[in-house]
PDB file of C-alpha atoms in Angstrom:
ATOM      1  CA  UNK X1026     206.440 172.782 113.096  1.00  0.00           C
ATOM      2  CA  UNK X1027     207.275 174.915 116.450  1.00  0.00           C
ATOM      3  CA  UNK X1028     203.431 175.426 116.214  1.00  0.00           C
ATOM      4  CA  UNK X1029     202.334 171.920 116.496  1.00  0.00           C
ATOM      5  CA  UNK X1030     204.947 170.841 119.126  1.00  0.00           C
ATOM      6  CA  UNK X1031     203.998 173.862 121.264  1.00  0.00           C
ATOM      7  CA  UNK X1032     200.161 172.713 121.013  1.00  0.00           C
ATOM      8  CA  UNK X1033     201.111 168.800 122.117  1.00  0.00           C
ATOM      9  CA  UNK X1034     203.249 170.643 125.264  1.00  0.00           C
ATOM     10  CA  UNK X1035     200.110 172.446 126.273  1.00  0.00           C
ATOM     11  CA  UNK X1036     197.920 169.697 125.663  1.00  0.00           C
ATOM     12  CA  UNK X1037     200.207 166.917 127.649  1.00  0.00           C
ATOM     13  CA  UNK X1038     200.201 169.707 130.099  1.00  0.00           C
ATOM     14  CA  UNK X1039     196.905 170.669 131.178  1.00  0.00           C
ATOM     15  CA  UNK X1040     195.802 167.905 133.413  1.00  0.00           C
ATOM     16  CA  UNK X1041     198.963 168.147 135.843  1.00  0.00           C
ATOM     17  CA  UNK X1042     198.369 171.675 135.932  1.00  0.00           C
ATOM     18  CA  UNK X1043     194.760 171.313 136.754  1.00  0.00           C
ATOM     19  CA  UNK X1044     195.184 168.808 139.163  1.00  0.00           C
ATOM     20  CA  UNK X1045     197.780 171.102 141.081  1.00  0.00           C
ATOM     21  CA  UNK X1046     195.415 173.625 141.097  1.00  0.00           C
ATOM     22  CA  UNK X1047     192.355 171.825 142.670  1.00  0.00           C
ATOM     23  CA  UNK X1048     194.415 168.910 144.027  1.00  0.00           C
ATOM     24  CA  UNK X1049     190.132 167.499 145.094  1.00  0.00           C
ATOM     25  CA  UNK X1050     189.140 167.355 142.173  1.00  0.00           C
ATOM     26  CA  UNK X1051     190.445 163.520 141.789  1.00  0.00           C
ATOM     27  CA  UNK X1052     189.101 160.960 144.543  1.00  0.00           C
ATOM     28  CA  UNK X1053     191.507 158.501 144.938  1.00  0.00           C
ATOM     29  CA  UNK X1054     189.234 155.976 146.342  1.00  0.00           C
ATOM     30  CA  UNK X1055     186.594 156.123 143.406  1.00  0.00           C
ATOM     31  CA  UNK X1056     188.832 157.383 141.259  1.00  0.00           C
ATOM     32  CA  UNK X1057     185.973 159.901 139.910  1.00  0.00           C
ATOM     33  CA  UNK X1058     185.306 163.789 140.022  1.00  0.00           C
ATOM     34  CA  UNK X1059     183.523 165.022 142.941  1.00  0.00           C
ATOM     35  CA  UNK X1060     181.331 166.400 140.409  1.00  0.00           C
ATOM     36  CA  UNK X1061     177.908 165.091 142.832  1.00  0.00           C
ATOM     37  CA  UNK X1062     178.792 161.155 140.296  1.00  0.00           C
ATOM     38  CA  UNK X1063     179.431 158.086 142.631  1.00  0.00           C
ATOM     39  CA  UNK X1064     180.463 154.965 141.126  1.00  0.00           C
ATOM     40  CA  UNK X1065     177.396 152.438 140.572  1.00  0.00           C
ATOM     41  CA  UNK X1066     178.862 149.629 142.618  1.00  0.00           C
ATOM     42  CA  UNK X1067     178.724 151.462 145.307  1.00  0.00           C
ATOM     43  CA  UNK X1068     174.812 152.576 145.028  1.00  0.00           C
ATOM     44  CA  UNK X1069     172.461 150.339 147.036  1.00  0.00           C
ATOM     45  CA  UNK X1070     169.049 150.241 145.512  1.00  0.00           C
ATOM     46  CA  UNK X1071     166.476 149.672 148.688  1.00  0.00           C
ATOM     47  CA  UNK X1072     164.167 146.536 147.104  1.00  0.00           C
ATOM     48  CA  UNK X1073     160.525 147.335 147.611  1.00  0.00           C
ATOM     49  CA  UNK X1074     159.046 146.109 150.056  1.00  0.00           C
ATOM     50  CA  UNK X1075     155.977 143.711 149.219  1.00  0.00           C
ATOM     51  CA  UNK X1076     152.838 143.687 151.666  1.00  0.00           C
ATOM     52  CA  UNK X1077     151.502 140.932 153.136  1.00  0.00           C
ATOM     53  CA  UNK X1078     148.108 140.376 151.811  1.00  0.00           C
ATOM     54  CA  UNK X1079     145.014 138.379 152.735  1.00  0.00           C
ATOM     55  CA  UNK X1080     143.408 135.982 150.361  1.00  0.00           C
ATOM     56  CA  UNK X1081     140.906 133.507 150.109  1.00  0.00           C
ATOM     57  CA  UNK X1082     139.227 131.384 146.823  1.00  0.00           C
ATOM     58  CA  UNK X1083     137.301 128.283 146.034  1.00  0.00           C
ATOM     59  CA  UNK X1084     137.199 125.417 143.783  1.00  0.00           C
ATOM     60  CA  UNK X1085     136.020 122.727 142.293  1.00  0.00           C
ATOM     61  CA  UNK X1086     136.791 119.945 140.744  1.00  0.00           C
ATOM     62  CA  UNK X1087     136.644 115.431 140.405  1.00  0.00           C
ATOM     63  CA  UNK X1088     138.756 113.342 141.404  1.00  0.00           C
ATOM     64  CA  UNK X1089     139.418 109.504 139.954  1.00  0.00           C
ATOM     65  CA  UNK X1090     140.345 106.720 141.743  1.00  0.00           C
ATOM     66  CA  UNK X1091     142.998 104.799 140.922  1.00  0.00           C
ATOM     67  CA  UNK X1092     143.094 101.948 143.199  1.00  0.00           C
ATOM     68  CA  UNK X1093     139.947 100.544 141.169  1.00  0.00           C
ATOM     69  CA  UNK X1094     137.579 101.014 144.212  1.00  0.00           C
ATOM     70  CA  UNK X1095     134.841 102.552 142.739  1.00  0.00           C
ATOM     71  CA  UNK X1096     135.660 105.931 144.934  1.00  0.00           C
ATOM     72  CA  UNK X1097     135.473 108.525 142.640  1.00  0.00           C
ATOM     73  CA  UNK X1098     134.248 111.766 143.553  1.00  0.00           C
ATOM     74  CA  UNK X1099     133.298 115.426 142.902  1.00  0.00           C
ATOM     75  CA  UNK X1100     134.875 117.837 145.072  1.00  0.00           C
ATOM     76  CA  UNK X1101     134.401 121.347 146.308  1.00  0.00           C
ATOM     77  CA  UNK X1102     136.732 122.770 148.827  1.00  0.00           C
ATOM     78  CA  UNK X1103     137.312 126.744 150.490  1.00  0.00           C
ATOM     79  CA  UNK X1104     140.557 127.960 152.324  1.00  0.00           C
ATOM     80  CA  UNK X1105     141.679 131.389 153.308  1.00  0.00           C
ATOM     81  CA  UNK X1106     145.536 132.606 154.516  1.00  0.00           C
ATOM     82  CA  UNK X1107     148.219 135.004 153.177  1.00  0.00           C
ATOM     83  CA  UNK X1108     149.910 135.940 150.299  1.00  0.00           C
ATOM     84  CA  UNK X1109     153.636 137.920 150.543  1.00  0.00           C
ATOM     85  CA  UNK X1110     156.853 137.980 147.729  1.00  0.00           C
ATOM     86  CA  UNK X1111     157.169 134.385 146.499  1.00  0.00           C
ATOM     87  CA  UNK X1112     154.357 132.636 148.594  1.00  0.00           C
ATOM     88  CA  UNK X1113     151.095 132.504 146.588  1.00  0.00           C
ATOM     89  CA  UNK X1114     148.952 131.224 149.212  1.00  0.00           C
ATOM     90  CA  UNK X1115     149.903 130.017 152.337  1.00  0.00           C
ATOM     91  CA  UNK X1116     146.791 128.896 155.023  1.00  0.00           C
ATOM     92  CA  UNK X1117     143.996 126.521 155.700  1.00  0.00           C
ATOM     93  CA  UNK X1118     141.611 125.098 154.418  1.00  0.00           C
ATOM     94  CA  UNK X1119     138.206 122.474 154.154  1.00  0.00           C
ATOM     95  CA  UNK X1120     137.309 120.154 152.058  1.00  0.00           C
ATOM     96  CA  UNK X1121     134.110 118.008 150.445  1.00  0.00           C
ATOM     97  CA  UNK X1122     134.416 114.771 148.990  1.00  0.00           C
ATOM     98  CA  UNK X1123     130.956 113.154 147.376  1.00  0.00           C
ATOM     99  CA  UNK X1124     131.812 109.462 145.891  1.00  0.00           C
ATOM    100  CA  UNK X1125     129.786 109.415 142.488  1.00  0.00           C
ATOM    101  CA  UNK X1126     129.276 105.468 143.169  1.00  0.00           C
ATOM    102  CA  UNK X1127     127.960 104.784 146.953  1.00  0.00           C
ATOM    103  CA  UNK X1128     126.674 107.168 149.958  1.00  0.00           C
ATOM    104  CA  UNK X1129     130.768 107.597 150.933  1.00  0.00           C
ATOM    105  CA  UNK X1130     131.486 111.010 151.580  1.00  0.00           C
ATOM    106  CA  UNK X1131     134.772 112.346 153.390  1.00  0.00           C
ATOM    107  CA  UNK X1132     135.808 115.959 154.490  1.00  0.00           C
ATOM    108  CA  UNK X1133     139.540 116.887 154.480  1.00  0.00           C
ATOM    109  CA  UNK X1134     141.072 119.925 156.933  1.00  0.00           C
ATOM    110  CA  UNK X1135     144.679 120.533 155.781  1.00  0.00           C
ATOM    111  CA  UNK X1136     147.168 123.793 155.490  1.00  0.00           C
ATOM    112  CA  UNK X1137     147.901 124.547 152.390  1.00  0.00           C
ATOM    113  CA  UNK X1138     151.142 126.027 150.610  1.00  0.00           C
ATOM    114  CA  UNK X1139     151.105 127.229 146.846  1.00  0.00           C
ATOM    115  CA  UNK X1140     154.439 128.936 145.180  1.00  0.00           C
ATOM    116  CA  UNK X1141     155.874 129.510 142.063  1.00  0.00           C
ATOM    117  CA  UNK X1142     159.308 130.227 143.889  1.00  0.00           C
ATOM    118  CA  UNK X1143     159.577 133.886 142.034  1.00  0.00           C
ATOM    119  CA  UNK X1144     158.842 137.066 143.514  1.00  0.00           C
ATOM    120  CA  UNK X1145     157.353 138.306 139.766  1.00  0.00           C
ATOM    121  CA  UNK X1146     154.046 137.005 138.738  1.00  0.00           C
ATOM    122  CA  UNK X1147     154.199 133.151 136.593  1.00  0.00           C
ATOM    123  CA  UNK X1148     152.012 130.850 135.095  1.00  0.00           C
ATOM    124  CA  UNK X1149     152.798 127.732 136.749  1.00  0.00           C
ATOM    125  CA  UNK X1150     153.078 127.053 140.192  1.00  0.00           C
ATOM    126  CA  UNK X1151     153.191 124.002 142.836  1.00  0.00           C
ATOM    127  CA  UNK X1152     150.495 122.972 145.266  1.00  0.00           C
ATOM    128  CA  UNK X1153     150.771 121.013 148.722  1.00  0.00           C
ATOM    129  CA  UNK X1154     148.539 120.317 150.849  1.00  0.00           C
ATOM    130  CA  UNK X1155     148.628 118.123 154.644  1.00  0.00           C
ATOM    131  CA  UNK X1156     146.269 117.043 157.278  1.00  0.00           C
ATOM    132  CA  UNK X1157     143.333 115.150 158.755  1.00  0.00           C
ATOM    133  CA  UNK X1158     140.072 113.488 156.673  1.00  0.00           C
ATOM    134  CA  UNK X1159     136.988 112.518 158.201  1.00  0.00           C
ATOM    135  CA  UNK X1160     135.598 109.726 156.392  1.00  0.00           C
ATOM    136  CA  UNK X1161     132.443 108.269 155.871  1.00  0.00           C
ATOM    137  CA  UNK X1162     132.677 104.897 155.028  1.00  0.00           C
ATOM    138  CA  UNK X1163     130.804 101.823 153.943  1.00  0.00           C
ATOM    139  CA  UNK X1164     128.181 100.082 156.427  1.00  0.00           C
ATOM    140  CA  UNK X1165     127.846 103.354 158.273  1.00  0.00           C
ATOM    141  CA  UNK X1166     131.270 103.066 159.549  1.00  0.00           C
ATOM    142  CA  UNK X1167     133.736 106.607 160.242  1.00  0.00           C
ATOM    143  CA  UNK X1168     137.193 106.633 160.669  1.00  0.00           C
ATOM    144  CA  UNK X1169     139.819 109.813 160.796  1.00  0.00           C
ATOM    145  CA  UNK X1170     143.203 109.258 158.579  1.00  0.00           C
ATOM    146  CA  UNK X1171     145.487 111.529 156.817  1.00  0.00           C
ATOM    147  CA  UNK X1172     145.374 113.408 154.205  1.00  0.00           C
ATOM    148  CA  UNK X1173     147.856 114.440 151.622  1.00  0.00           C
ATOM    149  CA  UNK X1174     147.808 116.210 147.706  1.00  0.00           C
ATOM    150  CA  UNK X1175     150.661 117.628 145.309  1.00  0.00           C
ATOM    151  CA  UNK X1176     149.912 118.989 142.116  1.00  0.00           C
ATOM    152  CA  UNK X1177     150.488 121.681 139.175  1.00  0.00           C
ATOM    153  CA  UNK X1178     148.614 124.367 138.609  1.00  0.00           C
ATOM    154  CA  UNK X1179     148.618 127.372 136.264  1.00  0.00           C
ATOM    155  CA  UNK X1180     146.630 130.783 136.325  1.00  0.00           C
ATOM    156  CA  UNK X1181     143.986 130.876 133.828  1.00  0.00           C
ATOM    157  CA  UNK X1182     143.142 134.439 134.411  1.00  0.00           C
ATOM    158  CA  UNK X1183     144.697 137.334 136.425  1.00  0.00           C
ATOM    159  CA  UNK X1184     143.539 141.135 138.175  1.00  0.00           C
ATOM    160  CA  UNK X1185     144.255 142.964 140.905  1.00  0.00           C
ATOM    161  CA  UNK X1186     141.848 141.898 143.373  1.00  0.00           C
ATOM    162  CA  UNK X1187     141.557 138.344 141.437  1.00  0.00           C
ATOM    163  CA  UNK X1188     143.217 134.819 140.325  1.00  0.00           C
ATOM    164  CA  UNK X1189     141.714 132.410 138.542  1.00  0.00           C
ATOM    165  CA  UNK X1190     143.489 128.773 137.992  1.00  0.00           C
ATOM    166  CA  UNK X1191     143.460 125.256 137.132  1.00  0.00           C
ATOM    167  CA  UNK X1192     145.324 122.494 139.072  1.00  0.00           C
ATOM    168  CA  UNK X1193     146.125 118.884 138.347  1.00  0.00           C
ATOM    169  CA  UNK X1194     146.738 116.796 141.213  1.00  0.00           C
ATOM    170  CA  UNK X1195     147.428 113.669 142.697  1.00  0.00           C
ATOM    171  CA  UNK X1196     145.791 112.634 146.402  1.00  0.00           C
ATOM    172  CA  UNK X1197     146.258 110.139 148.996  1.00  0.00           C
ATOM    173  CA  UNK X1198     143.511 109.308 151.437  1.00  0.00           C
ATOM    174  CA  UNK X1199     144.395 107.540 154.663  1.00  0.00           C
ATOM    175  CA  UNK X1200     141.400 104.353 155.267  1.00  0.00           C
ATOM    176  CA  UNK X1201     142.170 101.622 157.941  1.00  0.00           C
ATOM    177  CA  UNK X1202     140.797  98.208 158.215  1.00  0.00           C
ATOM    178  CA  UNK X1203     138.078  97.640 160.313  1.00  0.00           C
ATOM    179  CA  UNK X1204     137.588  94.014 162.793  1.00  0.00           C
ATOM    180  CA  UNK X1205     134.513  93.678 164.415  1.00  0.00           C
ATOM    181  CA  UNK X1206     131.456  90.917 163.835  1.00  0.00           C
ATOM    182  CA  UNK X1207     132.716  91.480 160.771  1.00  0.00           C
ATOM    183  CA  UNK X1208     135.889  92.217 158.868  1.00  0.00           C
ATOM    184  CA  UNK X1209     136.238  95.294 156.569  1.00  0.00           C
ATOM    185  CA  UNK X1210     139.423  95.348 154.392  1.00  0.00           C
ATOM    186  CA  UNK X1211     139.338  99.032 154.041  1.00  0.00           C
ATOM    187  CA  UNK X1212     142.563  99.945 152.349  1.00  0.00           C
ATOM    188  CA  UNK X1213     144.093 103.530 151.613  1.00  0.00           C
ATOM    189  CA  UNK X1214     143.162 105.441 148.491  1.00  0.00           C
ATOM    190  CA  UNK X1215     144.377 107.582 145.609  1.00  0.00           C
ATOM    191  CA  UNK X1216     143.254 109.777 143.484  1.00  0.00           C
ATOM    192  CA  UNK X1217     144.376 111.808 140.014  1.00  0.00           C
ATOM    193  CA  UNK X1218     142.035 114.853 140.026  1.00  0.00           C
ATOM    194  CA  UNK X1219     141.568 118.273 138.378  1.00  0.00           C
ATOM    195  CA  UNK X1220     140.215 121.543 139.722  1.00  0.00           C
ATOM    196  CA  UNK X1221     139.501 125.365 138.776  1.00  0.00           C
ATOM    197  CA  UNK X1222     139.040 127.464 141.421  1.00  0.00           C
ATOM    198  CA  UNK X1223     139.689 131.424 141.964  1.00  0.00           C
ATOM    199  CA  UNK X1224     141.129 133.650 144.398  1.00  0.00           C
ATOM    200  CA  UNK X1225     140.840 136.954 146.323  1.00  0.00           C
TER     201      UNK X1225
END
């Protein structure tokens, strides 16, 4: 019995006299040893930096018009601009326009934004584009108007030097009545489309 309550003394006993002896070896403000171990709040882990990288791509694609105008078309279009963290694309771009129907062509300059708001790589992302559309019109007539599209898209394919994707989209064309010796009731236009196209 003296045995056992002799061990429980020394055991109760050894940390006060430790800590008397080395009165450092407690931090108070992490609490911790200063044994070389920090407290993991209180590590900052630098994020890696991600490079800004150039990229261009392609695509093509139709388009079908939904204002009953007979203004479909096949499309083919080109842009190059940058690539960094969340921003898959962000540049400018051109744009070809052939109506199946009729001689009516059009060619769309815009800046163009594509994200899939996530720094890590994802299927889906979101498309916009803005800007100007020459247009070829009807009776040898050209106008300028704007140009708008919105879409989804979602990578078919992916590599390191590569992307390969499909997009859904709608589009508005800008088209302006015309009064001369004779009146044409041009009239804006949009479109439901769908392209594949690839990166670099």
């Amino acid at each position: 019995m003296k045995k056992s309550i002799k061990a429980l003394f020394i055991a109760l006993l050894c940390p006060f006299v430790a800590t008397a002896a080395n009165p450092e070896w407690f931090d108070g403000r992490n609490e911790l040893p200063k044994t070389g171990c920090v407290r993991t709040d209180s590590i900052k882990i630098p994020r890696k930096k991600v490079p800004t990288q150039f990229v261009w791509g392609a695509d093509a694609g139709a388009s079908i018009d939904m204002t009953g105008d007979d203004m479909s078309t096949v499309d083919v279009s080109a842009s190059f601009g940058l690539r960094h963290g969340w921003i898959n694309f962000l540049g400018v771009g051109a744009e070809a326009n052939f109506m199946v129907s009729n001689s009516c062509r059009s060619y769309p300059i815009f800046l163009q934004f594509r994200t899939s708001f996530a720094y890590r790589p994802k299927i889906l992302f979101w498309e916009l584009k803005g800007g100007m559309s020459l247009n070829y019109l009807e009776h040898n007539h050209r106008q300028s108007g704007a140009y708008a599209s919105t879409g989804l898209g979602a990578y078919l394919a992916r590599g390191e030097k590569f992307r390969s994707y499909i997009v859904l989209a709608y589009t508005f064309r800008e088209r302006r009545r015309i009064e001369r010796e004779l009146v044409h009731p041009f009239h804006d236009l949009h479109y439901a489309g769908v392209r594949i196209g690839v990166s670099f």
